Coordinates of N, CA and C in Angstrom, one line a residue:
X1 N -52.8 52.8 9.7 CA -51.6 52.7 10.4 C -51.4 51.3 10.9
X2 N -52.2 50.8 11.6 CA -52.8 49.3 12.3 C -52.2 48.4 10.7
X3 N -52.8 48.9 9.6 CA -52.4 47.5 8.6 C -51.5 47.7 7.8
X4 N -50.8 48.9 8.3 CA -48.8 48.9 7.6 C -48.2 48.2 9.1
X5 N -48.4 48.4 9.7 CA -47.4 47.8 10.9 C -47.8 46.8 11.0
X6 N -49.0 46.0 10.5 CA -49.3 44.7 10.4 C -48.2 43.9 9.1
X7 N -49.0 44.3 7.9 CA -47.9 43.8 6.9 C -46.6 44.3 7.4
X8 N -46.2 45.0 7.6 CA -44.4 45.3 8.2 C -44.3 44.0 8.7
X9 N -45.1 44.0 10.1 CA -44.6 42.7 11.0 C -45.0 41.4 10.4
X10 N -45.5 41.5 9.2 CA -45.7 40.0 8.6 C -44.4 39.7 7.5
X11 N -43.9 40.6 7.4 CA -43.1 40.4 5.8 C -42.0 40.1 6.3
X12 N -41.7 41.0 7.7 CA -40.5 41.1 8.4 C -40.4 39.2 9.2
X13 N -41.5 38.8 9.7 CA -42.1 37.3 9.9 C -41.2 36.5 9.1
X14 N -41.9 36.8 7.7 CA -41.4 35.5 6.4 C -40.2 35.9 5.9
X15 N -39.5 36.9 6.0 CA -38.0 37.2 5.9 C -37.2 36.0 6.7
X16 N -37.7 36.5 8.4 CA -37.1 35.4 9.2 C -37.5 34.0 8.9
X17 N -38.4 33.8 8.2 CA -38.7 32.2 8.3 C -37.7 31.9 7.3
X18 N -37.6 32.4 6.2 CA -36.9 31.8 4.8 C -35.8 32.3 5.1
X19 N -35.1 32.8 6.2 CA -33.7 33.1 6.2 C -33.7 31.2 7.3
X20 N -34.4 31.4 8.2 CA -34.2 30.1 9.0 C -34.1 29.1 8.0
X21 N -35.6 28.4 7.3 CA -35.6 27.5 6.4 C -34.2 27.1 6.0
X22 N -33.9 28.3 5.0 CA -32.5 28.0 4.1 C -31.2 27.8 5.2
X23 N -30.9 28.6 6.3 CA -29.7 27.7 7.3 C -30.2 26.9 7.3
X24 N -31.1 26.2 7.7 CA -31.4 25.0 8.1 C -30.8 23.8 7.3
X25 N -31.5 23.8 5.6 CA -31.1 23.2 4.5 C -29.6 23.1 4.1
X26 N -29.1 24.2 4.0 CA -27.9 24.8 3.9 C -27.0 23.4 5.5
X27 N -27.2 23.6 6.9 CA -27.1 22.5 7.8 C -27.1 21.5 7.5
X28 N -28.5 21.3 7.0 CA -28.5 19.3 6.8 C -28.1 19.0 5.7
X29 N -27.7 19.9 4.5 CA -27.1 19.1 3.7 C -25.4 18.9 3.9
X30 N -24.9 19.3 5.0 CA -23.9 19.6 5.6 C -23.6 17.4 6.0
X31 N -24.8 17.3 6.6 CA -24.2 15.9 6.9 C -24.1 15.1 5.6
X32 N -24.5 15.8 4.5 CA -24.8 14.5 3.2 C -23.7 14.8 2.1
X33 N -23.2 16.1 2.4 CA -22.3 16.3 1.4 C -21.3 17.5 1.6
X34 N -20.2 17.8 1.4 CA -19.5 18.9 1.8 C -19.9 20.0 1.3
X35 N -20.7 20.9 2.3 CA -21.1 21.8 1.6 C -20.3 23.3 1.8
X36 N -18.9 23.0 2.3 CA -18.2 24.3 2.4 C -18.1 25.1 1.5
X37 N -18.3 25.2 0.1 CA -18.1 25.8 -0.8 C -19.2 26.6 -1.1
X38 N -20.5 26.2 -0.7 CA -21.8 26.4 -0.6 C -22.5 27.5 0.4
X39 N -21.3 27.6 1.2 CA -21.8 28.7 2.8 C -21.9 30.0 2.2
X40 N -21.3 30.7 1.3 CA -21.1 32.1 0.9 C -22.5 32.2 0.2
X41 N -22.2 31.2 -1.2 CA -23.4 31.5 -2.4 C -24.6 31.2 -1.6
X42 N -25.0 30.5 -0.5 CA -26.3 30.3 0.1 C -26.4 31.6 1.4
X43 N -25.1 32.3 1.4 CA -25.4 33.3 2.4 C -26.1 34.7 1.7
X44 N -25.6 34.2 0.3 CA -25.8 35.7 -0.6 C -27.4 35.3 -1.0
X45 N -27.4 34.2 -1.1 CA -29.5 33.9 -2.1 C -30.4 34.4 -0.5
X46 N -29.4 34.1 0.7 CA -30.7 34.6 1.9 C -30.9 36.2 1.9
X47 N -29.7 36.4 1.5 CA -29.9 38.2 1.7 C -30.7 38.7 0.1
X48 N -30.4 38.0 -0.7 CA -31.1 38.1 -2.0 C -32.3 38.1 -1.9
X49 N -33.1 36.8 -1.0 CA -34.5 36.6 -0.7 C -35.0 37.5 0.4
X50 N -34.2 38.3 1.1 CA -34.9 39.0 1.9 C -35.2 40.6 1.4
X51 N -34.2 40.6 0.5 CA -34.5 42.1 -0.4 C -35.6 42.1 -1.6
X52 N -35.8 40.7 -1.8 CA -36.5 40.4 -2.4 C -38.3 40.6 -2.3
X53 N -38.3 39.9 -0.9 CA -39.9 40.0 0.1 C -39.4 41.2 0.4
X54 N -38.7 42.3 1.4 CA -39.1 43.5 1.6 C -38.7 44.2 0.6
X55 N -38.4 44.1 -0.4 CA -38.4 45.3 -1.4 C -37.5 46.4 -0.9
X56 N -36.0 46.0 -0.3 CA -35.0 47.2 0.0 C -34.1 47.0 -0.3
X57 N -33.7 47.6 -1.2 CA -31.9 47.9 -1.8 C -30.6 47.4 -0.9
X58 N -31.0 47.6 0.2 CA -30.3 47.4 1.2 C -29.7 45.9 1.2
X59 N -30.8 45.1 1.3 CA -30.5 43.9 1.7 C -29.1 43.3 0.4
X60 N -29.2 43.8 -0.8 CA -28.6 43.5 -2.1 C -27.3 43.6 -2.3
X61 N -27.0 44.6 -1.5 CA -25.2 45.0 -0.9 C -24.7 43.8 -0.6
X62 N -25.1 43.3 0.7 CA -24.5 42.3 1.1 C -24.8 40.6 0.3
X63 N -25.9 40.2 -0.4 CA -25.7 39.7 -1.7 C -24.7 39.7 -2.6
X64 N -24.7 41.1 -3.0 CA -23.9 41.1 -4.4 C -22.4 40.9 -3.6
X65 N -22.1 41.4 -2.5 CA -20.6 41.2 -2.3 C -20.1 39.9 -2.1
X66 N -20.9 39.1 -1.4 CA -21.1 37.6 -0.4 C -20.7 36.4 -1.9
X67 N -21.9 37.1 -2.7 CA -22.3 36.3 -4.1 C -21.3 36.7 -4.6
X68 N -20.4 37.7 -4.9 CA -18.9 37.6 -5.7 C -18.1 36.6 -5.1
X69 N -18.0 37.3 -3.9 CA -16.8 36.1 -3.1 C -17.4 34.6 -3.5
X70 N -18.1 34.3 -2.8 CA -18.7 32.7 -3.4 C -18.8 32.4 -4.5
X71 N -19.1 33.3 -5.5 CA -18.8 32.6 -7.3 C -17.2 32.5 -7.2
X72 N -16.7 33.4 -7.0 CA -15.0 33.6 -7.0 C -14.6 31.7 -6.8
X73 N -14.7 31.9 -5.1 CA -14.4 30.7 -4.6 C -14.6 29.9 -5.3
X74 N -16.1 29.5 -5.6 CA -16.3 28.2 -5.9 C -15.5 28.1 -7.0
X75 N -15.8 28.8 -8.3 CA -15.0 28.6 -9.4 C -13.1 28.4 -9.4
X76 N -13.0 29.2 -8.1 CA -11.1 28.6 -8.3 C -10.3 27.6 -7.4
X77 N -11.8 27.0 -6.8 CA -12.0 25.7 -5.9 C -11.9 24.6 -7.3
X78 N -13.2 25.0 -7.8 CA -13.4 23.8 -8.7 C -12.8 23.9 -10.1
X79 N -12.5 24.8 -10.9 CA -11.3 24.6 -12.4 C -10.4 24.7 -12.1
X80 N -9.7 24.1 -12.9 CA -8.4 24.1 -12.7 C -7.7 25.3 -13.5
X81 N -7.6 26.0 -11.9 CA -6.7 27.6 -12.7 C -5.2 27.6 -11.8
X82 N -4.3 28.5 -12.6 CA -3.4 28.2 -12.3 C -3.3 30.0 -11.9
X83 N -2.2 30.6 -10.8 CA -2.0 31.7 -10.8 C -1.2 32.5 -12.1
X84 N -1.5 33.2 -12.6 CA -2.6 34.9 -11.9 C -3.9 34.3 -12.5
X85 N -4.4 33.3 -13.6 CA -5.1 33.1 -13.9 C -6.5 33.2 -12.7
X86 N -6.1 32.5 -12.2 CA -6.8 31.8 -10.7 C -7.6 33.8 -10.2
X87 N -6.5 34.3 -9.9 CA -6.6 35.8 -9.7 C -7.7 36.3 -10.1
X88 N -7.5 36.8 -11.5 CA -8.3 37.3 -12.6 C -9.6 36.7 -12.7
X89 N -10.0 35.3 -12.4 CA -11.1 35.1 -12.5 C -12.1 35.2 -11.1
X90 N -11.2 35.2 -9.4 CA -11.5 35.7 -9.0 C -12.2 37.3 -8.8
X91 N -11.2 38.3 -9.3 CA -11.8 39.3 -9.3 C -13.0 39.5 -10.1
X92 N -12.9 38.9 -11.6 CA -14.1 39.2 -12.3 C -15.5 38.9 -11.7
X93 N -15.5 37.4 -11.0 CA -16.7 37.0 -10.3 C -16.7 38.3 -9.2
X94 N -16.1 38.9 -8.2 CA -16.5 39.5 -7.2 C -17.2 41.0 -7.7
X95 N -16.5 41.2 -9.1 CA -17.2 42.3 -10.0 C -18.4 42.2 -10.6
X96 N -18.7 40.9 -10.5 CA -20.0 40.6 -11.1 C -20.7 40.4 -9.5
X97 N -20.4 40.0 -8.7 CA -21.4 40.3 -7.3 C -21.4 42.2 -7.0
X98 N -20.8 42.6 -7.4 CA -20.8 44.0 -7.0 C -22.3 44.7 -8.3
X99 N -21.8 44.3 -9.2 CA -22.8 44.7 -10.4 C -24.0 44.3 -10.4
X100 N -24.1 43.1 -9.1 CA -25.2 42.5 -9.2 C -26.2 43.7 -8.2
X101 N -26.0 44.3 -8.0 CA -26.0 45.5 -6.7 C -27.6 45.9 -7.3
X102 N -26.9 46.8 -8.6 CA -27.6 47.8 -9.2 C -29.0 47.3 -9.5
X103 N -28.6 45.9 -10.0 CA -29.6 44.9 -11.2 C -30.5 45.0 -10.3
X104 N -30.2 44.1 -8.9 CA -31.3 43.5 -8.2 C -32.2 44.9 -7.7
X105 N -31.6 45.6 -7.1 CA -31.9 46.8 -6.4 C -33.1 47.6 -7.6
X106 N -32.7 47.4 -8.5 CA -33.9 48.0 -9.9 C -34.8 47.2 -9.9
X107 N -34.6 46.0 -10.4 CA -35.6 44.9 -10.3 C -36.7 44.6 -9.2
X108 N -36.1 44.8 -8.2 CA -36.7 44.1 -7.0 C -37.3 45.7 -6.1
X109 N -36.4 46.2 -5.5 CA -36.5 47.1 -5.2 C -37.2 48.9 -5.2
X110 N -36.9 48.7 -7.0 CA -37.3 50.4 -7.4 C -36.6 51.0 -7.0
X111 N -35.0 51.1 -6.9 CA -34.4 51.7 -6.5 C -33.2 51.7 -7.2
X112 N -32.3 52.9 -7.6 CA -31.7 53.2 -8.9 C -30.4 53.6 -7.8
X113 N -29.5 52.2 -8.3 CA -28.4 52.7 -7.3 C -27.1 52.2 -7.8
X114 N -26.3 53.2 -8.2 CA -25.2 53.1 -8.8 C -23.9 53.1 -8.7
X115 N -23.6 53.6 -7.4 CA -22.1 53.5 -6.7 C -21.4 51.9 -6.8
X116 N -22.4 51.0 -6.3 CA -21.4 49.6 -6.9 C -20.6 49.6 -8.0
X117 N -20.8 50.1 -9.2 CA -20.0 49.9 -10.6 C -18.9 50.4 -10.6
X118 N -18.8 51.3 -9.2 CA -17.3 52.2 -9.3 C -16.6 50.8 -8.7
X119 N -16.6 50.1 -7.2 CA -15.5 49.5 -7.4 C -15.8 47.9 -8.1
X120 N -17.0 47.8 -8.3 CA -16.8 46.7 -9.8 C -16.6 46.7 -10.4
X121 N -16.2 48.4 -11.8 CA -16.0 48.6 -12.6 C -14.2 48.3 -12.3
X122 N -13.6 49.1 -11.2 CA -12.3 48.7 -10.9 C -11.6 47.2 -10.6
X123 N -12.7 46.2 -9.9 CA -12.3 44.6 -10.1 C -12.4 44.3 -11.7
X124 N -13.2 44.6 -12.4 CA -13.2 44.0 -13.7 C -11.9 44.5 -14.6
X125 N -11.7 46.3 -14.2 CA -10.7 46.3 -15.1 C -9.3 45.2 -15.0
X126 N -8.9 45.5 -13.6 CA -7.7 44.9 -13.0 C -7.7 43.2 -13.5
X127 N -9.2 42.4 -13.3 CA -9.0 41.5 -13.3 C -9.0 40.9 -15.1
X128 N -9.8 41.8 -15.7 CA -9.4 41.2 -17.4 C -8.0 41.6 -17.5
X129 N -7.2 42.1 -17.3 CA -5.5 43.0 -17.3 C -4.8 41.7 -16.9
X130 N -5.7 41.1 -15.9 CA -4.6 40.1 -15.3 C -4.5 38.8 -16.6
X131 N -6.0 38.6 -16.7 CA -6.4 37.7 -17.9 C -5.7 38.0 -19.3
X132 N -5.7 38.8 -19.7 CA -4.7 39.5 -20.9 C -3.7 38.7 -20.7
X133 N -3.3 38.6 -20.0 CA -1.4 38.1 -19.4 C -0.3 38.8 -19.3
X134 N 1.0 38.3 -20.0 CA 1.9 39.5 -19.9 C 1.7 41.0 -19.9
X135 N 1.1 41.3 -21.1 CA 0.4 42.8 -21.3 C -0.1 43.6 -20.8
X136 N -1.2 42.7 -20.0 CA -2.1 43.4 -19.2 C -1.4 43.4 -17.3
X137 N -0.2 42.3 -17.7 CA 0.5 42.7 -16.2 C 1.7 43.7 -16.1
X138 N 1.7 43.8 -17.9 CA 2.7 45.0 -17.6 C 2.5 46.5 -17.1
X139 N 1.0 46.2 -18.0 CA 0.3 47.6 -17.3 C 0.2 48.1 -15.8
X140 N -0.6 46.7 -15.3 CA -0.7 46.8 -13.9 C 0.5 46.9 -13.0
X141 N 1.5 46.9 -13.7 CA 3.1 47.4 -13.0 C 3.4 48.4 -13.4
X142 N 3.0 49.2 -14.2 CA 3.1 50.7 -14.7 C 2.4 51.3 -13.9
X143 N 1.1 51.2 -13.4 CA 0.0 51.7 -12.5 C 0.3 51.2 -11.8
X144 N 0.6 50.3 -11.0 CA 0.4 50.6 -9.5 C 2.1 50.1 -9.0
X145 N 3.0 50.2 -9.2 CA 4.4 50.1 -9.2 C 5.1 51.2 -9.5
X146 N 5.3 51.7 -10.8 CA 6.0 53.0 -11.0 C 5.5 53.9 -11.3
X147 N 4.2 53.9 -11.2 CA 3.3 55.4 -11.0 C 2.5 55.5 -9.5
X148 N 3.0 54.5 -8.7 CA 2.6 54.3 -7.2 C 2.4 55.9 -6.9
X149 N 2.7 56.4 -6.9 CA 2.9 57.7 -5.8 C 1.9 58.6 -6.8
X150 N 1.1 58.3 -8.2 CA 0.5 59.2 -8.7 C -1.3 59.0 -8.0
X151 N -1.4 57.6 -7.7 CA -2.6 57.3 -7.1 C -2.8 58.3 -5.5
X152 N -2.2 58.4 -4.9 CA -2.6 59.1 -3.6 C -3.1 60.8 -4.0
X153 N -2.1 61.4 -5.1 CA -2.6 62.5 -5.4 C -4.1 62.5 -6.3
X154 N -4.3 61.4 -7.2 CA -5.5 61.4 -7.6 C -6.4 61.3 -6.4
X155 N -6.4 60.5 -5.8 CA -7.2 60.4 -4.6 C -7.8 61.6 -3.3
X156 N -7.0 62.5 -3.9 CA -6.5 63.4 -2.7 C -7.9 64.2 -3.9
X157 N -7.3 64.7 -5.0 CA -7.8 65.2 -5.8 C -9.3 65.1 -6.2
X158 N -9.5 64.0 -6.2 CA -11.3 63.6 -6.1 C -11.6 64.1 -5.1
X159 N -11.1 64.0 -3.9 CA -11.8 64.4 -2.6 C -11.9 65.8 -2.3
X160 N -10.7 66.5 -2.9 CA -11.2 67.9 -3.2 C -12.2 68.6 -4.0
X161 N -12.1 67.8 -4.8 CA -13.5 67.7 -5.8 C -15.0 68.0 -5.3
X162 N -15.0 66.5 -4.6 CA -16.8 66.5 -3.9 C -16.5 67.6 -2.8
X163 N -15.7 67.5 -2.4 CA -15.7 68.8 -0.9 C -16.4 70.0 -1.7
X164 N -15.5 70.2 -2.7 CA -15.9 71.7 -3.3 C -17.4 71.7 -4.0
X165 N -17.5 70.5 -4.7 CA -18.5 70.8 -5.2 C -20.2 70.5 -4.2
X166 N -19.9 69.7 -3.0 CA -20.3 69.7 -1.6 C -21.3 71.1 -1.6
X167 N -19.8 71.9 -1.5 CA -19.6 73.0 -0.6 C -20.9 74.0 -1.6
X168 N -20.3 74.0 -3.1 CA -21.1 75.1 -3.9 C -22.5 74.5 -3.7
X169 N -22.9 73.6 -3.7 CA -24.1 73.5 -3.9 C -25.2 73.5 -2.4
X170 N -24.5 73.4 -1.2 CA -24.6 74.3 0.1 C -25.0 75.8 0.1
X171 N -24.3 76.2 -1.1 CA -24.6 77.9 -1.5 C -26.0 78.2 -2.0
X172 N -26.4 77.2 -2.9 CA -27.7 77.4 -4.1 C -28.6 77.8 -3.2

């Protein structure tokens, strides 16, 4: 017991040191170069490195999301995209931090975790639709414009779903 609560309080130690280290660096490169663009993608490698040393799924969530937004940004900071383009490659990056979820969490972790893909799977569709161009915006005006009022019943509908199926397996 004495040498799990030892390594606990040691791992949990070098978590905090390499989360400090990297603000720190992340800081001083602040005076040498604008590193605004840099605060998200270096917020997501801290949470990456700490799921990494403790081996918990957990930490990977806030990675993969941090790390979308920050690939997103950087990329429609720095090419020159024009709107919906700009859009579209947004979402795809934040779909690939969401996807990143599963990866790391396997890899690192040992842990088999799949709910991210639902709404990554949803940024990627939306955002190649937007990439498509006209086509794929006409869709997205079919779905969520003149079939507006079919989404709340689907929604309603899934949730009756898990309730029920909740419920029967409550019974077994």
């Amino acid at each position: 017991m004495a040498t799990e609560t030892t390594m606990t309080e040691t791992r949990n130690r070098s978590v905090v040191g390499m989360v400090l280290i990297a603000l720190g660096i992340v800081l001083l490169l602040g005076y040498v170069i604008d590193t605004g663009l840099l605060v998200m993608p270096m917020m997501a490698i801290i949470f990456a490195i700490a799921g990494i040393r403790k081996r918990e799924a957990g930490w990977f969530v806030p990675a993969g999301i941090i790390g979308g937004i920050g690939l997103g940004t950087v990329l429609i900071e720095t090419l020159p995209l024009v709107d919906p383009v700009a859009g579209g490659v947004f979402l795809l990056s934040f779909a690939a931090g969401w996807a990143s979820i599963p990866l790391l969490s396997a890899l690192f972790a040992n842990e088999k975790v799949w709910w991210p893909f639902i709404p990554g799977g949803v940024m990627a569709v939306i955002g190649s639709l937007i990439l498509i161009g006209e086509g794929g915006m006409t869709l997205l005006d079919l779905i969520f414009n003149r079939a507006g009022w079919v989404w709340p019943l689907v929604l309603i509908a899934i949730g009756v779903a898990l309730l029920l199926r909740t419920t029967d397996r409550g019974n077994e």
